GROMACS .gro file of C-alpha atoms in nm:
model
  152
    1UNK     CA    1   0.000   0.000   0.000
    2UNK     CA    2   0.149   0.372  -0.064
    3UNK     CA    3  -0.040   0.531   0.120
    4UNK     CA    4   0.182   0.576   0.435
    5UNK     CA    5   0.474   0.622   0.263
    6UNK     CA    6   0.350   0.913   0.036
    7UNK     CA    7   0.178   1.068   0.372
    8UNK     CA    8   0.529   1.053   0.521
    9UNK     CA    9   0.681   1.207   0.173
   10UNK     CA   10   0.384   1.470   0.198
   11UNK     CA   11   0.531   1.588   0.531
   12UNK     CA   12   0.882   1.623   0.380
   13UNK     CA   13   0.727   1.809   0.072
   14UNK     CA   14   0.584   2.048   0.299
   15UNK     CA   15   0.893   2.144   0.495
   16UNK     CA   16   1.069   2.177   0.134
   17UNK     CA   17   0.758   2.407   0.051
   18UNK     CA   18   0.992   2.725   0.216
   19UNK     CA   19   1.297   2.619   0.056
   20UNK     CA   20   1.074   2.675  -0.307
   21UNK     CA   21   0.934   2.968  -0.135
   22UNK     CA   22   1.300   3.111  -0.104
   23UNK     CA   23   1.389   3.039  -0.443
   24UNK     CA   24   1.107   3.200  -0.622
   25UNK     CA   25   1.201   3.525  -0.402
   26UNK     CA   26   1.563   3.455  -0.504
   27UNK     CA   27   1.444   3.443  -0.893
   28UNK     CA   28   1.249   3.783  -0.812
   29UNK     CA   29   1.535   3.946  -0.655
   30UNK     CA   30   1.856   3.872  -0.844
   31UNK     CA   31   1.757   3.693  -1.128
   32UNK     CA   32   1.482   3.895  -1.311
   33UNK     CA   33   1.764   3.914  -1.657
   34UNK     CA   34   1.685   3.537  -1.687
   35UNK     CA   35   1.353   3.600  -1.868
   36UNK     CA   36   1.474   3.755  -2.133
   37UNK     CA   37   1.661   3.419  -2.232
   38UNK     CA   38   1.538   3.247  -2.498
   39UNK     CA   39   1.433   2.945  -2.359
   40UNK     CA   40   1.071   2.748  -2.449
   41UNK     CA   41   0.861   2.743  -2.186
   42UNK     CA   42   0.888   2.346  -2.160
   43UNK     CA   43   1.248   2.352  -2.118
   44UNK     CA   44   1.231   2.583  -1.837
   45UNK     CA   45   0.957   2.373  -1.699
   46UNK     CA   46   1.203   2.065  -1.747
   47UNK     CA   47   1.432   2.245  -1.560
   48UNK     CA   48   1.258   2.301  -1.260
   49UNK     CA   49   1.160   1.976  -1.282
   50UNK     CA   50   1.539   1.844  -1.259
   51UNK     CA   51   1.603   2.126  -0.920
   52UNK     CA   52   1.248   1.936  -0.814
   53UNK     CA   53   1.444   1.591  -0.887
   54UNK     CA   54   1.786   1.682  -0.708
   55UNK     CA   55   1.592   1.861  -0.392
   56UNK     CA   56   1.408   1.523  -0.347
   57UNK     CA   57   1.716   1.300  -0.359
   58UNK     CA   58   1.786   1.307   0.026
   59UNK     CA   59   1.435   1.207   0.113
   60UNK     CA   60   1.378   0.930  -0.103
   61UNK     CA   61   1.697   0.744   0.033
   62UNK     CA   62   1.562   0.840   0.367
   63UNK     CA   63   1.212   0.688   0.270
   64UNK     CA   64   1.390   0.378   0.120
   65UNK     CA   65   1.636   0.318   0.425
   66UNK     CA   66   1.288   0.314   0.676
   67UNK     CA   67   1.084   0.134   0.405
   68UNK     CA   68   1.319  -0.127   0.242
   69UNK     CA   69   1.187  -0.356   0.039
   70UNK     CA   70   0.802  -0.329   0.134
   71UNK     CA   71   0.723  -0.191  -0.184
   72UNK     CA   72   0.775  -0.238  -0.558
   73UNK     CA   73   0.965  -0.026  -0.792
   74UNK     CA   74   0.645   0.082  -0.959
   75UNK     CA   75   0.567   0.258  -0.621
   76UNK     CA   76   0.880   0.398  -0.627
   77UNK     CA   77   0.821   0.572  -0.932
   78UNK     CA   78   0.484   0.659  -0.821
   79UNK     CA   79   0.634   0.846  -0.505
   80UNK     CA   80   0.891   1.021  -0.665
   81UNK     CA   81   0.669   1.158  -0.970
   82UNK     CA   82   0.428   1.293  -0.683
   83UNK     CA   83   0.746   1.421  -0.487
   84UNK     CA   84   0.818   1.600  -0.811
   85UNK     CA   85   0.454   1.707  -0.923
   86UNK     CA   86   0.365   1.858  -0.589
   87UNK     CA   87   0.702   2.114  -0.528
   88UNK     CA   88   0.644   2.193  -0.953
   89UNK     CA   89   0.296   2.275  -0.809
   90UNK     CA   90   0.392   2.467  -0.516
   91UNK     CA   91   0.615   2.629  -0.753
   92UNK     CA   92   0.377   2.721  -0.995
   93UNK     CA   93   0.150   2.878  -0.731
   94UNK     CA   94   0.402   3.115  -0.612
   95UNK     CA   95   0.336   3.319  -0.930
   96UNK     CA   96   0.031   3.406  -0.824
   97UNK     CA   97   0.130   3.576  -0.485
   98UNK     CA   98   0.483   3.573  -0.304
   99UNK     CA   99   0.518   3.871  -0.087
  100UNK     CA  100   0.215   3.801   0.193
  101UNK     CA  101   0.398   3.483   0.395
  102UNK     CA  102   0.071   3.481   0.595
  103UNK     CA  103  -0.130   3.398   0.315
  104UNK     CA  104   0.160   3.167   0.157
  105UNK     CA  105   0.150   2.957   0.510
  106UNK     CA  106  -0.291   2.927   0.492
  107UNK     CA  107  -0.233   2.828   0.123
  108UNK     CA  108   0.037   2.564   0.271
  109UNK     CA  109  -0.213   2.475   0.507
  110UNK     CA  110  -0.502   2.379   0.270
  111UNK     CA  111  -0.285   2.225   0.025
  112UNK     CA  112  -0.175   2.024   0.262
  113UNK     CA  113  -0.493   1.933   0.404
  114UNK     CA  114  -0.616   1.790   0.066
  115UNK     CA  115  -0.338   1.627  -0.061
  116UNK     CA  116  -0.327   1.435   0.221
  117UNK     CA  117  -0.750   1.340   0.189
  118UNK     CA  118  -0.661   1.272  -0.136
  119UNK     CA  119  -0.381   1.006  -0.040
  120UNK     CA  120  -0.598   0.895   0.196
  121UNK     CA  121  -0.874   0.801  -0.061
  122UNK     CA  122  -0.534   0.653  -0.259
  123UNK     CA  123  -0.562   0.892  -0.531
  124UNK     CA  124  -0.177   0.924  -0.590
  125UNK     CA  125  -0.201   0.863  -0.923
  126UNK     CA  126  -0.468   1.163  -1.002
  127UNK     CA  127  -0.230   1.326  -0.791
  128UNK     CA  128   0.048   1.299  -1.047
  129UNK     CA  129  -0.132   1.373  -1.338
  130UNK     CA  130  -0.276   1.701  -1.181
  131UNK     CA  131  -0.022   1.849  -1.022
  132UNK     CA  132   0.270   1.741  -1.302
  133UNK     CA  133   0.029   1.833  -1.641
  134UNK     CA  134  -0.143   2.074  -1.468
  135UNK     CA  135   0.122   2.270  -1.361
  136UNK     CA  136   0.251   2.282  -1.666
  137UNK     CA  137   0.004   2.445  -1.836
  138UNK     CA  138  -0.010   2.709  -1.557
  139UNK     CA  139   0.347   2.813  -1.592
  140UNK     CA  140   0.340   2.821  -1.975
  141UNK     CA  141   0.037   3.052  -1.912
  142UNK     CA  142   0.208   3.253  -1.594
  143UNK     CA  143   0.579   3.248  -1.682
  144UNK     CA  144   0.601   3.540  -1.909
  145UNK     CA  145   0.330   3.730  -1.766
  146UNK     CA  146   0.446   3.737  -1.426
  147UNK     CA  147   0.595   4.065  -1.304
  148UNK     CA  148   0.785   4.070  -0.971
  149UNK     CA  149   0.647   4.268  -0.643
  150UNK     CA  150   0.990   4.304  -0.481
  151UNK     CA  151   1.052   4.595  -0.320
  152UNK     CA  152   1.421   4.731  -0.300
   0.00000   0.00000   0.00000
């Protein structure tokens, strides 16, 4: 069954929710020249998807050195791709609104609370799809539009 291993990722993916949160202010603030790069949308999006990839290294061995061999490689793949679909759509969300931390910590908080109903019903799989395609199409829609609120 994966669904107390991805409740235990879900936990993780949540603490690494303010390590995205500091690198989408770090984007804002120093590197605001890397839009004018041209780069297709989907290989930026691939890109974040490989930071996603490294960030989650650490807490997949973790996961595997408590777990072991009590599930197949299949549900492997299953947890990672959700590891990776739900920081892409944490990500994603941040170009909506970055500067109120209040509000970013109640978004947290109901993100959190239906990802993990959504586990619960063992829905990881419609997990995947939505947050991985769907947050693709949002940042092919937000990337270029999105203007920075940093003040100096």
């Amino acid at each position: 069954d994966i669904r107390i291993p991805a409740i235990v990722l879900l936990f993780g993916l949540v603490a690494h929710a303010f390590l995205i949160f500091d690198m989408k202010r770090f984007e804002d603030e120093r590197l605001t020249w890397m839009r004018a790069l041209p780069y297709s949308t989907l290989s930026l999006y691939l890109n974040y998807l490989l930071i996603f990839t490294l960030i989650l290294i650490p807490e997949m061995l973790l996961l595997a050195s408590s777990i072991g061999n009590k599930i197949t490689l299949l549900n492997w793949v299953e947890l990672y791709a959700f590891g990776i679909g739900f920081l892409a759509f944490i990500y994603i969300r941040l170009f909506k609104f970055i500067e109120n931390t209040d509000l970013y910590m109640q978004f947290m908080l109901w993100v959190f609370l239906g990802t993990f109903f959504l586990i619960v019903c063992n829905l990881v799989p419609f997990l995947i799809f939505l947050s991985g395609i769907g947050s693709f199409f949002i940042f092919r829609k937000r990337y270029y539009c999105y203007e920075s609120q940093v003040r100096e």
